[in-house]
mmCIF file of C-alpha atoms in Angstrom:
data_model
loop_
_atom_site.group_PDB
_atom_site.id
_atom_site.type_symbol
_atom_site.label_atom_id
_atom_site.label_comp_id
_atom_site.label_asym_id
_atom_site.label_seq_id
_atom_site.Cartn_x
_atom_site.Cartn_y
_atom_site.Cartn_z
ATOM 1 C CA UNK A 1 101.105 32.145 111.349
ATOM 2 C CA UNK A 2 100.162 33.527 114.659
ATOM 3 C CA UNK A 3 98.311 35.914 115.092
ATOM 4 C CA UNK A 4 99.275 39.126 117.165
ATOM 5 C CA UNK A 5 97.141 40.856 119.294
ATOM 6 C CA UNK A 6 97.102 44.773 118.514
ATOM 7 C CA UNK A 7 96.402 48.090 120.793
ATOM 8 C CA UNK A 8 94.865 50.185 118.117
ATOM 9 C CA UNK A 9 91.738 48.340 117.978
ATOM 10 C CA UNK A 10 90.919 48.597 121.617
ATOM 11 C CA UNK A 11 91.734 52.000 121.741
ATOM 12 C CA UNK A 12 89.408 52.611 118.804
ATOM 13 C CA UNK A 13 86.728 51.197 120.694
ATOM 14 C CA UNK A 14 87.238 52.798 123.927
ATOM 15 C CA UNK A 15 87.012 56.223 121.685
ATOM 16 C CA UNK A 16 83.253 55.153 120.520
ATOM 17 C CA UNK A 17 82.337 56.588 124.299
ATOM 18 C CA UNK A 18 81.793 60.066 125.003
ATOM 19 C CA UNK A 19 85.497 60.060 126.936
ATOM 20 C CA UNK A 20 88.181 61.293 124.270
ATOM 21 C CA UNK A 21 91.080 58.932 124.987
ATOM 22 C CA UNK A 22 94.063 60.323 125.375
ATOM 23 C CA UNK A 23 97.647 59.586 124.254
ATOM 24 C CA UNK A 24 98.378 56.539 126.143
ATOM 25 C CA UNK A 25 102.057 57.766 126.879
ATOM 26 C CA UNK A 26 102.150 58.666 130.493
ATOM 27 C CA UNK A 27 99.071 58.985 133.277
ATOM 28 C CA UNK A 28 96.642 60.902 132.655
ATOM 29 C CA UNK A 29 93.885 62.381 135.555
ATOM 30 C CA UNK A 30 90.898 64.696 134.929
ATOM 31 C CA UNK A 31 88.660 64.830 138.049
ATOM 32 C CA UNK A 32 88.616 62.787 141.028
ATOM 33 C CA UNK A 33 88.447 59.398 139.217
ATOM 34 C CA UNK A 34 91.001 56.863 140.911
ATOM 35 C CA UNK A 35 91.983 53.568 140.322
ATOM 36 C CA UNK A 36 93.632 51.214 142.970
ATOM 37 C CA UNK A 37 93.931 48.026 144.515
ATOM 38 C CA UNK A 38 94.762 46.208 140.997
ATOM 39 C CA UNK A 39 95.377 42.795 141.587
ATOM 40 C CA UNK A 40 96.420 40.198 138.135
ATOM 41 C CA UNK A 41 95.805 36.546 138.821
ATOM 42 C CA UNK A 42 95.031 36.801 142.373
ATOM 43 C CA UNK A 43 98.781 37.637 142.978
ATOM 44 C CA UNK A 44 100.217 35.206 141.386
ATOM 45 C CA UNK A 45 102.767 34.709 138.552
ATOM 46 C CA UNK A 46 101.267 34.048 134.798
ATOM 47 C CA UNK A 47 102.803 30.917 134.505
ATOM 48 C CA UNK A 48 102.746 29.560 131.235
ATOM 49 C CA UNK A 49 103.670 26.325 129.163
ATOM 50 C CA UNK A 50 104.288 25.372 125.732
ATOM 51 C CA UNK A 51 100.395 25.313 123.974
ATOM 52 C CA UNK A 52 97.220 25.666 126.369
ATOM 53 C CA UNK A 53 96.746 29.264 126.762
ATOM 54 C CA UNK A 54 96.132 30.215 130.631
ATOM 55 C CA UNK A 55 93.032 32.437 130.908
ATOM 56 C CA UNK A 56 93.364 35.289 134.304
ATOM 57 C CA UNK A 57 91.250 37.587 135.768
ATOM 58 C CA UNK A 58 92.667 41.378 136.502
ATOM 59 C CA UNK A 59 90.589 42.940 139.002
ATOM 60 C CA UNK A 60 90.704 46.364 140.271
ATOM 61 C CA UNK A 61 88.840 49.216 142.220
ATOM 62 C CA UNK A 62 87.484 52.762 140.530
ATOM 63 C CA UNK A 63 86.036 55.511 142.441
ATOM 64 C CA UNK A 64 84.453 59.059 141.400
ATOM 65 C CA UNK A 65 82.249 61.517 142.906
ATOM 66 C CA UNK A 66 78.799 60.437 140.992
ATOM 67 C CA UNK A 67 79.829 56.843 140.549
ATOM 68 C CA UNK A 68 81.879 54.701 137.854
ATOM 69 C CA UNK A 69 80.518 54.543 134.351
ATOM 70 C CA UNK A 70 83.292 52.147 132.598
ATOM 71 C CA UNK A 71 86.166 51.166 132.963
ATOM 72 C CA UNK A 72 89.092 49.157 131.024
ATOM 73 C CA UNK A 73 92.385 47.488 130.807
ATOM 74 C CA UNK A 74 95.312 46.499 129.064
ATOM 75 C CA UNK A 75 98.330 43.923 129.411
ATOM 76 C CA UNK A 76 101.642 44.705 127.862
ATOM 77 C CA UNK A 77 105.087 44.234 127.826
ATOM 78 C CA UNK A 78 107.746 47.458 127.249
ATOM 79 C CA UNK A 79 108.674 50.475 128.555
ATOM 80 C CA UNK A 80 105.191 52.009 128.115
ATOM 81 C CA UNK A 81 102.114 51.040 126.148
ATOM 82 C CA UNK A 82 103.025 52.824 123.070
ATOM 83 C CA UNK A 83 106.378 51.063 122.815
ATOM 84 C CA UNK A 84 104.875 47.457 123.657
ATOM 85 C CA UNK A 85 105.830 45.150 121.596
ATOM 86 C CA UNK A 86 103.173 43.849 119.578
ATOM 87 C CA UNK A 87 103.474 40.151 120.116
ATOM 88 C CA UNK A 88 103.260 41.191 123.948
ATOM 89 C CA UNK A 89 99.590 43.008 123.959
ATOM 90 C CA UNK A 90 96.601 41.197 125.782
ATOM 91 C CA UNK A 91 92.989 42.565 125.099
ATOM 92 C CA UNK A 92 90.530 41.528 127.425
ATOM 93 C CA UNK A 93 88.288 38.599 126.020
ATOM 94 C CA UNK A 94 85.157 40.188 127.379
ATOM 95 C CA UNK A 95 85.669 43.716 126.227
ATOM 96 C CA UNK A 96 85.617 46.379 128.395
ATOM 97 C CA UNK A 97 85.877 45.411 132.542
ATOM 98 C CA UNK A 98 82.980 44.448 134.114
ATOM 99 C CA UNK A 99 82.363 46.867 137.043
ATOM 100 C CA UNK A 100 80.078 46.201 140.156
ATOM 101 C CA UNK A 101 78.202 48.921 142.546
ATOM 102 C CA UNK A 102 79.469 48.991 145.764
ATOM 103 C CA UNK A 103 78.452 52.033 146.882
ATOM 104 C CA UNK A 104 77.056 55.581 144.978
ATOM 105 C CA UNK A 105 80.483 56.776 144.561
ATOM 106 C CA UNK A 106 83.015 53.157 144.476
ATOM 107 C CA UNK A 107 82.748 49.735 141.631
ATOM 108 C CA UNK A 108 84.919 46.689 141.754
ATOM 109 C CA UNK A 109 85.679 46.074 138.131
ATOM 110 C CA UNK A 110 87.095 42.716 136.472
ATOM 111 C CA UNK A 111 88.490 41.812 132.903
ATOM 112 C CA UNK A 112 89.676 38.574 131.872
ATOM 113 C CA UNK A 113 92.564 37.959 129.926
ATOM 114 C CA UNK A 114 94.301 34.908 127.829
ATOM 115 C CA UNK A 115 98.246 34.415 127.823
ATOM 116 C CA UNK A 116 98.480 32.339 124.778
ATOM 117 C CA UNK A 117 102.065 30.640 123.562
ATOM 118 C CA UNK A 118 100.568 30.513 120.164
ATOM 119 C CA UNK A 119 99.728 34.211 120.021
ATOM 120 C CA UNK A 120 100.614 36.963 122.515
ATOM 121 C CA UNK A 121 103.561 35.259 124.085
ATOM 122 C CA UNK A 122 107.135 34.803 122.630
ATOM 123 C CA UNK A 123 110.396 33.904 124.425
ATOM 124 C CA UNK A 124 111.535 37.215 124.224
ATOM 125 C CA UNK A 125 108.802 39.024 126.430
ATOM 126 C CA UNK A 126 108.737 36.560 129.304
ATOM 127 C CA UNK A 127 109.485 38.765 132.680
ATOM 128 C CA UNK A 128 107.989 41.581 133.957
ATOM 129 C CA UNK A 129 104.362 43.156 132.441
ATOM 130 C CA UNK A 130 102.129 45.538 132.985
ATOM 131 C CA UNK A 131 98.841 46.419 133.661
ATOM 132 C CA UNK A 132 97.731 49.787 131.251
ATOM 133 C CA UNK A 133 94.161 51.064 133.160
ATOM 134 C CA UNK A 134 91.527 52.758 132.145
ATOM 135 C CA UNK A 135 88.162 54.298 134.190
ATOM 136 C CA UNK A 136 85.812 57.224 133.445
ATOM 137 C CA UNK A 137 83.169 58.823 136.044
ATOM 138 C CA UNK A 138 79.291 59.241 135.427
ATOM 139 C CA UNK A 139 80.243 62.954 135.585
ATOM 140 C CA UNK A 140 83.331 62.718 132.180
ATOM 141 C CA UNK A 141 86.076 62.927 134.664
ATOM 142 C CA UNK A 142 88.565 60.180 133.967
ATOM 143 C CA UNK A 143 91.553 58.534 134.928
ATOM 144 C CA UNK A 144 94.566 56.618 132.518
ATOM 145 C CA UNK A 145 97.512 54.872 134.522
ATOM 146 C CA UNK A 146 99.627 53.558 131.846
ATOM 147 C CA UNK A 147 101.682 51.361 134.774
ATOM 148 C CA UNK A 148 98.798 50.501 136.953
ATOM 149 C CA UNK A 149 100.478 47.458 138.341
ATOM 150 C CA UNK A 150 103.445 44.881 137.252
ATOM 151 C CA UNK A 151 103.418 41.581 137.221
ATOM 152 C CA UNK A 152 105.348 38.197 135.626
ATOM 153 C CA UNK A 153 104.668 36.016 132.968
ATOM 154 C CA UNK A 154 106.559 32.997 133.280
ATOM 155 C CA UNK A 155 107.757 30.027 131.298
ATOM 156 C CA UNK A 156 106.556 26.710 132.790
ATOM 157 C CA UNK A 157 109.892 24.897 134.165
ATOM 158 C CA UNK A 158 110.216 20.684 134.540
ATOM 159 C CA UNK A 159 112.831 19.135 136.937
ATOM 160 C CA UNK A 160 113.189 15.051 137.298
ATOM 161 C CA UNK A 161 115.143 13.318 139.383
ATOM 162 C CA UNK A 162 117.075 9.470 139.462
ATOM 163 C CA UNK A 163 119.466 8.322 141.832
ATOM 164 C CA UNK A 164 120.767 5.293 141.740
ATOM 165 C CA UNK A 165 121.724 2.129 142.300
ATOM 166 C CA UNK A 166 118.475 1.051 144.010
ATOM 167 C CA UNK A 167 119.292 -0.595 146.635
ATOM 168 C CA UNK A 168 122.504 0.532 147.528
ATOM 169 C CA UNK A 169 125.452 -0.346 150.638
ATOM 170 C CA UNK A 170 125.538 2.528 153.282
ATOM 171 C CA UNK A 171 128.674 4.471 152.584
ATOM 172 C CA UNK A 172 128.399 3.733 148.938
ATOM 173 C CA UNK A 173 128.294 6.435 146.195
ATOM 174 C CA UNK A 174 124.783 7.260 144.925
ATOM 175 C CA UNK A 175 124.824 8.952 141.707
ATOM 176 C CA UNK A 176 121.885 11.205 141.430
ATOM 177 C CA UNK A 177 120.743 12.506 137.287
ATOM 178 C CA UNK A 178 118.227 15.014 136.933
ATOM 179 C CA UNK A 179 117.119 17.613 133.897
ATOM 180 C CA UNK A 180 116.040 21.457 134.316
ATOM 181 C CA UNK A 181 114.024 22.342 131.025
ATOM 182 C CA UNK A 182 111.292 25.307 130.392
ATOM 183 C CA UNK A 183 108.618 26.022 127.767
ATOM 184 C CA UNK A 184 110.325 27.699 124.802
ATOM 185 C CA UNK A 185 107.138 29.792 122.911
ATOM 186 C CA UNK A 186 108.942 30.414 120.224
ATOM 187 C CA UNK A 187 108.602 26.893 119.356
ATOM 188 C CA UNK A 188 106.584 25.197 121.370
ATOM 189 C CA UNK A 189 108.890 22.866 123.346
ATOM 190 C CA UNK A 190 110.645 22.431 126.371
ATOM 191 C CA UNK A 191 114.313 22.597 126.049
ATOM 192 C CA UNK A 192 117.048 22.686 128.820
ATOM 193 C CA UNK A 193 117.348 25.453 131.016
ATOM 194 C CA UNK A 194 121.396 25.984 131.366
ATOM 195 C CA UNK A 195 123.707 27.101 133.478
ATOM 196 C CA UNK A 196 121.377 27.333 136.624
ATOM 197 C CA UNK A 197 121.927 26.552 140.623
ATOM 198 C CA UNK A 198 119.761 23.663 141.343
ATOM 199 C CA UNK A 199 120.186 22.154 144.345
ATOM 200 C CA UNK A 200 120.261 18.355 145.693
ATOM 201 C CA UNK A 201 118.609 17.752 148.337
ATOM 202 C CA UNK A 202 117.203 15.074 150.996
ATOM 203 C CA UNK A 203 115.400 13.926 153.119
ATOM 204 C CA UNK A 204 115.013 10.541 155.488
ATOM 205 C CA UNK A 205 112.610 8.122 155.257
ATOM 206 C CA UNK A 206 111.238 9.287 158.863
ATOM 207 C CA UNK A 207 111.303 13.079 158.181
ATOM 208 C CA UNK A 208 109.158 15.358 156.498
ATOM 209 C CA UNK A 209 111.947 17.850 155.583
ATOM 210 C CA UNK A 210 114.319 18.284 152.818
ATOM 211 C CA UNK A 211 117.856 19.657 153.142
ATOM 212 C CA UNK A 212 120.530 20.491 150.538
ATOM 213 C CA UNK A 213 123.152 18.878 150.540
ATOM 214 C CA UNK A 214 124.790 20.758 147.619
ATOM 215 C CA UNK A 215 124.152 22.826 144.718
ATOM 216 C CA UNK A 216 125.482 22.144 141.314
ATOM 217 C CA UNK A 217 124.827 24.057 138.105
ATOM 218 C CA UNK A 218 122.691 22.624 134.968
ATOM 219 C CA UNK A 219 125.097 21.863 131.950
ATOM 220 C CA UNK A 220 124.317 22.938 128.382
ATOM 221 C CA UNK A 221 121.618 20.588 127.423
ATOM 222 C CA UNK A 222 119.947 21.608 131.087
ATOM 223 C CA UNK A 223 121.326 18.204 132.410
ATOM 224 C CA UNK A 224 122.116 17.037 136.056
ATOM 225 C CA UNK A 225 124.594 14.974 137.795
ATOM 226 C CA UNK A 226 126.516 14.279 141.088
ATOM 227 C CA UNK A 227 127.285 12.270 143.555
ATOM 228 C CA UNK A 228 126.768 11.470 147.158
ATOM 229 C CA UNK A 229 127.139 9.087 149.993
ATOM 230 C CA UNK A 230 124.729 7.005 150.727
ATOM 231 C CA UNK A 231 123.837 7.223 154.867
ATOM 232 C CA UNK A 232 120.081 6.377 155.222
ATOM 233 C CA UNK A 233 117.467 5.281 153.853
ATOM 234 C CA UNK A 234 115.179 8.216 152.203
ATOM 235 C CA UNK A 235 114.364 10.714 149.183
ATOM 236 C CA UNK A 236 117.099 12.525 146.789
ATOM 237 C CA UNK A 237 115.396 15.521 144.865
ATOM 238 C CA UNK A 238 116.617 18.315 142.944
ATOM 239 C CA UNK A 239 115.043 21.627 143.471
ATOM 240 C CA UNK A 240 115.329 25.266 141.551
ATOM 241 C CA UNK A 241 114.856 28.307 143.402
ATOM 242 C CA UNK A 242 113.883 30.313 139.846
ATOM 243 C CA UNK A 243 114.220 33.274 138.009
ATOM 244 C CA UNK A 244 112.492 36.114 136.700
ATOM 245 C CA UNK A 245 111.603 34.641 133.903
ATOM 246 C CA UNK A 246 111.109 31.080 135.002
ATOM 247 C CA UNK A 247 108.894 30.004 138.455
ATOM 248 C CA UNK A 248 110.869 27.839 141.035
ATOM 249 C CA UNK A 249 110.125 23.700 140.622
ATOM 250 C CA UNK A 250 110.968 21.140 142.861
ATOM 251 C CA UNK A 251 111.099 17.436 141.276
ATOM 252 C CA UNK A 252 109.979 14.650 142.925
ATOM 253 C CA UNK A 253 111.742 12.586 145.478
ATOM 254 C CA UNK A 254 113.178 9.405 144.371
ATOM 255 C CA UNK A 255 113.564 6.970 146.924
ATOM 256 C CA UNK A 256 117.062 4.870 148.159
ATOM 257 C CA UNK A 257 117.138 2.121 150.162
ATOM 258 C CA UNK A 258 120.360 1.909 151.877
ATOM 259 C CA UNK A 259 121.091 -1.494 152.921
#
């Protein structure tokens, strides 16, 4: 059974502080507490494969008059926190953020977070998340930013490559096989990603750079295939440009020698 991460408890605890949380249905401001500069895995996409969860780091900025005196956050998936789906909620693993003085008035505060395929992530909520924030001044005034940032969480894509025959006559037909598959959380596999551009590309033996020579589209089982002529010696290699859902992969070139 997996289990599923839920908001209620973290809410609960936040309430144990003097701050009264509020409804976490739309932004909420009391003061001059702010939040910015909210950054989720250093920019990058939360890309994710089939079991090993993949631990990040949000990090963000909170200001008020007499300084910060906590601060917290939230990942979820929906169209606010309330409606998140509750396989798509990630607590941070080290409670609430850790904040550090930078100045009487400004703390940099982190929280670290696991994106788990055996718990918090299911096919259904790969895409576009959120970052639900949370900060409260020395002085009670507060701030709640239910969308303090977006971000993806991606499924972890696989592309191969063969072409063949190896060797093969110049101005002979290569035949070049591939596969486009992603982790599937819902089951912990990778499976065939269909019905996607990928494009075949090359490049010479004496050159650094890869051009496309054409783009095809992945079958039903995620499968490759096409043909070519064969020119020069060099490297064939399929590569996917990705989706929303699923990060751009480029498989490795396989080499021709063209006799």
């Amino acid at each position: 059974m997996r289990m599923r991460a839920t908001l209620g408890a973290v809410v609960g605890a936040l309430a144990l502080s003097a701050l009264v949380v509020p409804a976490a249905q739309a932004d909420e401001v009391h003061g001059d507490t702010t939040i910015s500069n909210v950054v989720v895995n250093g920019g990058s996409a939360v890309v994710v494969g089939t079991t090993a969860k993949k631990t990040i780091t949000v990090s963000f900025t909170a200001k008020d008059a007499p300084g910060v005196k906590w601060a917290e956050a939230i990942l979820y998936h929906g169209a606010n926190i309330d409606s998140a789906d509750s396989a798509a909620v990630a607590n941070s693993s080290d409670g609430r953020a850790t904040c550090t003085v930078v100045n009487a008035t400004t703390s940099t505060c982190k929280s670290t977070f696991d994106m788990d395929p055996n718990a918090n992530l299911i096919d259904a909520v790969a895409g576009g998340w959120k970052v639900w924030a949370l900060a409260q001044g020395k002085d009670a005034d507060y701030v709640q930013k239910d969308n303090a940032k977006t971000f993806s969480v991606q499924r972890l894509s696989k592309l191969t490559v063969n072409a063949s025959p190896e060797p093969v006559k110049k101005g002979k037909t290569v035949t070049v096989t591939g596969k486009l598959s992603r982790a599937n959380w819902d089951d912990n596999a990778y499976h065939g990603y269909t019905a996607q551009s990928v494009k075949l590309q090359f490049r010479k033996k004496t050159s650094s750079t890869y051009t496309t020579i054409k783009t095809i589209k992945s079958d039903s089982s995620g499968n490759l295939k096409t043909t070519t002529t064969a020119t020069v010696d060099g490297y064939f290699r399929y590569s996917f440009a990705g989706t929303s859902t699923t990060p751009a992969v480029n498989a490795s070139g396989d080499y021709v020698d063209v006799q």
